[in-house]
Amino acid sequence: MKGPVRMRDVAAAAGVDPSVVSRVLRDDKRLSIRPETRQRVLDAIEQMGYRPNAAARTLKTARSMAIGMVVTDIANAAYTEIAHGADARAGQLGYVLLLANGTIEDRLPILHGRVDGLLYGIATSDSPLPSRPLQGMPCLLVNRRAPELGTSIAVDDQTGAALATRHLIELGHRRIAAIVGAATADTTRRRIAGFTDAMREAGLDVSPDQLVETTYDEEGGYAAAVQLLERDERPTAILATIARPAYGALAACNTRGIVVPDEISLVTFDDPPITRYLHPPLTAVKRPLREMGSRAVELLLELVDGKPVDDLVLENCELIIRSSTAPPPA
Amino acid sequence: MKGPVRMRDVAAAAGVDPSVVSRVLRDDKRLSIRPETRQRVLDAIEQMGYRPNAAARTLKTARSMAIGMVVTDIANAAYTEIAHGADARAGQLGYVLLLANGTIEDRLPILHGRVDGLLYGIATSDSPLPSRPLQGMPCLLVNRRAPELGTSIAVDDQTGAALATRHLIELGHRRIAAIVGAATADTTRRRIAGFTDAMREAGLDVSPDQLVETTYDEEGGYAAAVQLLERDERPTAILATIARPAYGALAACNTRGIVVPDEISLVTFDDPPITRYLHPPLTAVKRPLREMGSRAVELLLELVDGKPVDDLVLENCELIIRSSTAPPPA
DNA sequence: CTGTTAGCGCTTTCAA
DNA sequence: TTGAAAGCGCTAACAG
């Protein structure tokens, strides 16, 4: 036997026309077929191990039943979490989710004709944006808002950051610092806004030096924390608004023998399993990332159907209190 | 303008035949064309934002120029690392890597006709195996060996585990325990073999109770470590042969106030960034995961070309010594 | 130097 | 209850 089994081979084996096989396969309502004939077809399919060719079907129907997700860093836990949610929902709706690494600009040409729509994340708002907006491919920006780029889905980072900040204030902290991402990212702006809101609510001022910028890795958070810890008036609490820098910040405290939470409190963003196995387990703002993935798929498919879709912001950030936060030292 | 731009639209705009556009696009050597005509074509493509339809091209050429990678857990850091390496290499070779979540059995039908070949990982060797072996789709098993499943690529876990064990022995440890994965996984067998080899080399016996089985998450490692720590003759060193359980084991020590490495040494497998930001930073067996991804792509493409391919085992595991290992307490 | 032509494997309308 | 036929958008061999 040479080459893959085609529909016509199955048809020949079952003694019917290829179109009949097609309709059996697709469960065509308008097909009336004798049970025995249908069974012959099904048997032939099974026995020959026939698999429909997706390319041919896609070409014919102009629908691939696949959606793509492009992320710049496939190792980023937040995005794999989103992808998880997206994958599950896509499956329920009869679609496959295909994940590709890279920028949407790079991947768009390659994905064109392979997927019906695209979910994409961008690292910071100053990363290169799709210039010619996405050429007829329905696209949804995930985890970030950017009106100029079209529809997006994001979580309410502002409320999330405020939640954490209020928790620290309620514990009695006054000197609170925040470790934040690139100033150009809108997530950074929103998290800073949440932090500032909560501080102001409590009658506390936020001066620029309470905000320390970090890169998106552990190293950046470590450096940022060191800078804070070396100050004359060391903060009694740190809100690390990004996960990996939060781990770096924790390491900085541990390395210098500054006991968390006795001497300083620490809050992180996001809640992968490792969070509760750190030393100490970290209090965290848990963003609804899976839900973001599943809602993203729903919105994208509306877009694919040509329906108008509004930006969506998920409100339900949650604060998970663990042992990295406590009242400030006396 | 309705619908996507097709090749014939470009051709019409440039005043040439579609086949000319095709050949310009593919850089056909045998095409002789006046520079000005080529430029007209290129301009039309650019100006109309034309993107070739992958489905049509795939159907015609019977090559999708995509390879798939199916992993059961997209959040597993080892697989995202492998995917990273695979993606980079695929890109160099003119392919896209598409990542899908699930088992190969589930995904194979859906991917058929979308990709030219498939990389896949399986969780443990007792997870359901593809019964009808993959129906003409070139497949390569990644990160595990399983002769009955066809060609595979893996790392030399045995040497890796031996490397770590010898390090502990050289530090003076004698009572060493290992936390290991499911007995059915061949990686588990190989790591146990490496551990045992190194112990025997040093004239040390390995009794079954020095091997504690864990699930593949932090919780399992935590539980396994607790069990070890509560023994009358507590081990002075633990080789945790899986990353997430290793973090759990560390947490167990930290929680109970058992100081690593002063009171007990700990070695982990794999070396994601977090490893050196834990408390203390962990000594680790670093497997060449990226390389595994890139070599996997190379092998798979040989398979796609119908060439025979032997199983490959990468030898170059590396021991990264950090501060979680030290001589045993006196 | 450029156009014609015949499909790739499948779906779907229409006819028998 | 089933078959015939056209064509999705593209490529590649061959003609001109």
PDB file of N, CA and C in Angstrom, chain A residues 163-215:
ATOM      1  N   LEU A 163      -6.294  45.068  45.671  1.00  0.00           N
ATOM      2  CA  LEU A 163      -6.628  44.008  46.627  1.00  0.00           C
ATOM      3  C   LEU A 163      -5.420  43.679  47.503  1.00  0.00           C
ATOM      4  N   ALA A 164      -4.310  43.458  46.855  1.00  0.00           N
ATOM      5  CA  ALA A 164      -3.092  43.083  47.567  1.00  0.00           C
ATOM      6  C   ALA A 164      -2.610  44.226  48.448  1.00  0.00           C
ATOM      7  N   THR A 165      -2.688  45.413  47.903  1.00  0.00           N
ATOM      8  CA  THR A 165      -2.204  46.582  48.646  1.00  0.00           C
ATOM      9  C   THR A 165      -3.053  46.812  49.896  1.00  0.00           C
ATOM     10  N   ARG A 166      -4.358  46.675  49.744  1.00  0.00           N
ATOM     11  CA  ARG A 166      -5.247  46.848  50.898  1.00  0.00           C
ATOM     12  C   ARG A 166      -4.947  45.814  51.979  1.00  0.00           C
ATOM     13  N   HIS A 167      -4.674  44.614  51.538  1.00  0.00           N
ATOM     14  CA  HIS A 167      -4.327  43.555  52.484  1.00  0.00           C
ATOM     15  C   HIS A 167      -3.105  43.978  53.306  1.00  0.00           C
ATOM     16  N   LEU A 168      -2.124  44.523  52.646  1.00  0.00           N
ATOM     17  CA  LEU A 168      -0.913  44.955  53.350  1.00  0.00           C
ATOM     18  C   LEU A 168      -1.220  46.117  54.288  1.00  0.00           C
ATOM     19  N   ILE A 169      -2.034  47.026  53.828  1.00  0.00           N
ATOM     20  CA  ILE A 169      -2.391  48.189  54.658  1.00  0.00           C
ATOM     21  C   ILE A 169      -3.153  47.740  55.903  1.00  0.00           C
ATOM     22  N   GLU A 170      -4.061  46.792  55.684  1.00  0.00           N
ATOM     23  CA  GLU A 170      -4.838  46.290  56.820  1.00  0.00           C
ATOM     24  C   GLU A 170      -3.947  45.604  57.851  1.00  0.00           C
ATOM     25  N   LEU A 171      -2.884  45.027  57.382  1.00  0.00           N
ATOM     26  CA  LEU A 171      -1.945  44.385  58.308  1.00  0.00           C
ATOM     27  C   LEU A 171      -1.149  45.425  59.090  1.00  0.00           C
ATOM     28  N   GLY A 172      -1.258  46.667  58.645  1.00  0.00           N
ATOM     29  CA  GLY A 172      -0.572  47.728  59.365  1.00  0.00           C
ATOM     30  C   GLY A 172       0.612  48.339  58.634  1.00  0.00           C
ATOM     31  N   HIS A 173       0.857  47.884  57.412  1.00  0.00           N
ATOM     32  CA  HIS A 173       2.010  48.424  56.681  1.00  0.00           C
ATOM     33  C   HIS A 173       1.725  49.841  56.187  1.00  0.00           C
ATOM     34  N   ARG A 174       2.756  50.655  56.207  1.00  0.00           N
ATOM     35  CA  ARG A 174       2.659  52.010  55.682  1.00  0.00           C
ATOM     36  C   ARG A 174       3.730  52.249  54.622  1.00  0.00           C
ATOM     37  N   ARG A 175       4.898  51.727  54.889  1.00  0.00           N
ATOM     38  CA  ARG A 175       5.990  51.876  53.911  1.00  0.00           C
ATOM     39  C   ARG A 175       5.964  50.665  52.984  1.00  0.00           C
ATOM     40  N   ILE A 176       5.211  50.804  51.904  1.00  0.00           N
ATOM     41  CA  ILE A 176       5.045  49.696  50.965  1.00  0.00           C
ATOM     42  C   ILE A 176       5.667  50.081  49.626  1.00  0.00           C
ATOM     43  N   ALA A 177       6.452  49.202  49.087  1.00  0.00           N
ATOM     44  CA  ALA A 177       7.034  49.460  47.768  1.00  0.00           C
ATOM     45  C   ALA A 177       6.452  48.476  46.763  1.00  0.00           C
ATOM     46  N   ALA A 178       6.490  48.853  45.506  1.00  0.00           N
ATOM     47  CA  ALA A 178       6.012  47.937  44.471  1.00  0.00           C
ATOM     48  C   ALA A 178       7.101  47.708  43.434  1.00  0.00           C
ATOM     49  N   ILE A 179       7.253  46.460  43.053  1.00  0.00           N
ATOM     50  CA  ILE A 179       8.164  46.118  41.956  1.00  0.00           C
ATOM     51  C   ILE A 179       7.306  45.937  40.724  1.00  0.00           C
ATOM     52  N   VAL A 180       7.588  46.714  39.703  1.00  0.00           N
ATOM     53  CA  VAL A 180       6.696  46.757  38.544  1.00  0.00           C
ATOM     54  C   VAL A 180       7.430  46.509  37.238  1.00  0.00           C
ATOM     55  N   GLY A 181       6.653  46.194  36.206  1.00  0.00           N
ATOM     56  CA  GLY A 181       7.231  45.887  34.897  1.00  0.00           C
ATOM     57  C   GLY A 181       7.554  47.131  34.088  1.00  0.00           C
ATOM     58  N   ALA A 182       7.761  46.936  32.801  1.00  0.00           N
ATOM     59  CA  ALA A 182       8.126  48.035  31.909  1.00  0.00           C
ATOM     60  C   ALA A 182       7.054  49.117  31.914  1.00  0.00           C
ATOM     61  N   ALA A 183       7.491  50.354  31.979  1.00  0.00           N
ATOM     62  CA  ALA A 183       6.562  51.477  32.053  1.00  0.00           C
ATOM     63  C   ALA A 183       5.682  51.539  30.816  1.00  0.00           C
ATOM     64  N   THR A 184       6.159  50.966  29.725  1.00  0.00           N
ATOM     65  CA  THR A 184       5.406  51.035  28.479  1.00  0.00           C
ATOM     66  C   THR A 184       4.261  50.017  28.412  1.00  0.00           C
ATOM     67  N   ALA A 185       4.281  49.033  29.288  1.00  0.00           N
ATOM     68  CA  ALA A 185       3.225  48.015  29.251  1.00  0.00           C
ATOM     69  C   ALA A 185       1.974  48.548  29.939  1.00  0.00           C
ATOM     70  N   ASP A 186       0.840  48.314  29.340  1.00  0.00           N
ATOM     71  CA  ASP A 186      -0.370  48.844  29.969  1.00  0.00           C
ATOM     72  C   ASP A 186      -0.707  48.075  31.243  1.00  0.00           C
ATOM     73  N   THR A 187      -0.266  46.821  31.323  1.00  0.00           N
ATOM     74  CA  THR A 187      -0.480  46.086  32.574  1.00  0.00           C
ATOM     75  C   THR A 187       0.257  46.778  33.714  1.00  0.00           C
ATOM     76  N   THR A 188       1.431  47.266  33.421  1.00  0.00           N
ATOM     77  CA  THR A 188       2.191  47.988  34.443  1.00  0.00           C
ATOM     78  C   THR A 188       1.406  49.209  34.916  1.00  0.00           C
ATOM     79  N   ARG A 189       0.913  49.967  33.975  1.00  0.00           N
ATOM     80  CA  ARG A 189       0.161  51.169  34.333  1.00  0.00           C
ATOM     81  C   ARG A 189      -1.043  50.819  35.203  1.00  0.00           C
ATOM     82  N   ARG A 190      -1.726  49.746  34.839  1.00  0.00           N
ATOM     83  CA  ARG A 190      -2.935  49.404  35.589  1.00  0.00           C
ATOM     84  C   ARG A 190      -2.592  48.904  36.987  1.00  0.00           C
ATOM     85  N   ARG A 191      -1.515  48.146  37.083  1.00  0.00           N
ATOM     86  CA  ARG A 191      -1.153  47.654  38.411  1.00  0.00           C
ATOM     87  C   ARG A 191      -0.671  48.798  39.297  1.00  0.00           C
ATOM     88  N   ILE A 192       0.058  49.706  38.717  1.00  0.00           N
ATOM     89  CA  ILE A 192       0.488  50.875  39.484  1.00  0.00           C
ATOM     90  C   ILE A 192      -0.740  51.668  39.930  1.00  0.00           C
ATOM     91  N   ALA A 193      -1.693  51.795  39.029  1.00  0.00           N
ATOM     92  CA  ALA A 193      -2.905  52.542  39.377  1.00  0.00           C
ATOM     93  C   ALA A 193      -3.617  51.882  40.558  1.00  0.00           C
ATOM     94  N   GLY A 194      -3.709  50.564  40.541  1.00  0.00           N
ATOM     95  CA  GLY A 194      -4.369  49.853  41.639  1.00  0.00           C
ATOM     96  C   GLY A 194      -3.632  50.062  42.949  1.00  0.00           C
ATOM     97  N   PHE A 195      -2.336  49.982  42.876  1.00  0.00           N
ATOM     98  CA  PHE A 195      -1.489  50.198  44.053  1.00  0.00           C
ATOM     99  C   PHE A 195      -1.719  51.609  44.604  1.00  0.00           C
ATOM    100  N   THR A 196      -1.658  52.579  43.705  1.00  0.00           N
ATOM    101  CA  THR A 196      -1.800  53.978  44.106  1.00  0.00           C
ATOM    102  C   THR A 196      -3.194  54.250  44.685  1.00  0.00           C
ATOM    103  N   ASP A 197      -4.217  53.710  44.020  1.00  0.00           N
ATOM    104  CA  ASP A 197      -5.592  53.865  44.512  1.00  0.00           C
ATOM    105  C   ASP A 197      -5.687  53.439  45.965  1.00  0.00           C
ATOM    106  N   ALA A 198      -5.214  52.228  46.227  1.00  0.00           N
ATOM    107  CA  ALA A 198      -5.368  51.666  47.568  1.00  0.00           C
ATOM    108  C   ALA A 198      -4.580  52.478  48.591  1.00  0.00           C
ATOM    109  N   MET A 199      -3.429  52.937  48.204  1.00  0.00           N
ATOM    110  CA  MET A 199      -2.621  53.743  49.116  1.00  0.00           C
ATOM    111  C   MET A 199      -3.342  55.052  49.439  1.00  0.00           C
ATOM    112  N   ARG A 200      -3.835  55.696  48.422  1.00  0.00           N
ATOM    113  CA  ARG A 200      -4.524  56.981  48.602  1.00  0.00           C
ATOM    114  C   ARG A 200      -5.756  56.815  49.484  1.00  0.00           C
ATOM    115  N   GLU A 201      -6.487  55.742  49.217  1.00  0.00           N
ATOM    116  CA  GLU A 201      -7.666  55.424  50.041  1.00  0.00           C
ATOM    117  C   GLU A 201      -7.319  55.476  51.515  1.00  0.00           C
ATOM    118  N   ALA A 202      -6.112  54.995  51.819  1.00  0.00           N
ATOM    119  CA  ALA A 202      -5.679  54.912  53.211  1.00  0.00           C
ATOM    120  C   ALA A 202      -4.953  56.182  53.640  1.00  0.00           C
ATOM    121  N   GLY A 203      -5.023  57.174  52.767  1.00  0.00           N
ATOM    122  CA  GLY A 203      -4.378  58.432  53.105  1.00  0.00           C
ATOM    123  C   GLY A 203      -2.869  58.395  52.987  1.00  0.00           C
ATOM    124  N   LEU A 204      -2.368  57.436  52.242  1.00  0.00           N
ATOM    125  CA  LEU A 204      -0.911  57.324  52.098  1.00  0.00           C
ATOM    126  C   LEU A 204      -0.477  57.846  50.729  1.00  0.00           C
ATOM    127  N   ASP A 205       0.602  58.564  50.713  1.00  0.00           N
ATOM    128  CA  ASP A 205       1.119  59.078  49.461  1.00  0.00           C
ATOM    129  C   ASP A 205       2.002  58.036  48.776  1.00  0.00           C
ATOM    130  N   VAL A 206       2.046  58.124  47.467  1.00  0.00           N
ATOM    131  CA  VAL A 206       2.976  57.259  46.742  1.00  0.00           C
ATOM    132  C   VAL A 206       4.005  58.147  46.051  1.00  0.00           C
ATOM    133  N   SER A 207       5.240  58.003  46.472  1.00  0.00           N
ATOM    134  CA  SER A 207       6.291  58.775  45.799  1.00  0.00           C
ATOM    135  C   SER A 207       6.952  57.868  44.765  1.00  0.00           C
ATOM    136  N   PRO A 208       7.535  58.478  43.738  1.00  0.00           N
ATOM    137  CA  PRO A 208       8.099  57.683  42.637  1.00  0.00           C
ATOM    138  C   PRO A 208       9.098  56.632  43.114  1.00  0.00           C
ATOM    139  N   ASP A 209       9.801  56.914  44.193  1.00  0.00           N
ATOM    140  CA  ASP A 209      10.834  55.952  44.585  1.00  0.00           C
ATOM    141  C   ASP A 209      10.248  54.720  45.272  1.00  0.00           C
ATOM    142  N   GLN A 210       8.956  54.667  45.419  1.00  0.00           N
ATOM    143  CA  GLN A 210       8.334  53.450  45.936  1.00  0.00           C
ATOM    144  C   GLN A 210       8.062  52.448  44.820  1.00  0.00           C
ATOM    145  N   LEU A 211       8.276  52.920  43.600  1.00  0.00           N
ATOM    146  CA  LEU A 211       8.023  52.072  42.436  1.00  0.00           C
ATOM    147  C   LEU A 211       9.367  51.712  41.800  1.00  0.00           C
ATOM    148  N   VAL A 212       9.717  50.459  41.820  1.00  0.00           N
ATOM    149  CA  VAL A 212      10.986  50.051  41.222  1.00  0.00           C
ATOM    150  C   VAL A 212      10.710  49.181  40.001  1.00  0.00           C
ATOM    151  N   GLU A 213      11.328  49.542  38.901  1.00  0.00           N
ATOM    152  CA  GLU A 213      11.070  48.800  37.667  1.00  0.00           C
ATOM    153  C   GLU A 213      11.966  47.565  37.597  1.00  0.00           C
ATOM    154  N   THR A 214      11.424  46.523  36.997  1.00  0.00           N
ATOM    155  CA  THR A 214      12.188  45.278  36.866  1.00  0.00           C
ATOM    156  C   THR A 214      12.043  44.707  35.469  1.00  0.00           C
ATOM    157  N   THR A 215      12.985  43.882  35.096  1.00  0.00           N
ATOM    158  CA  THR A 215      12.804  43.054  33.915  1.00  0.00           C
ATOM    159  C   THR A 215      11.863  41.916  34.313  1.00  0.00           C
TER     160      THR A 215
END
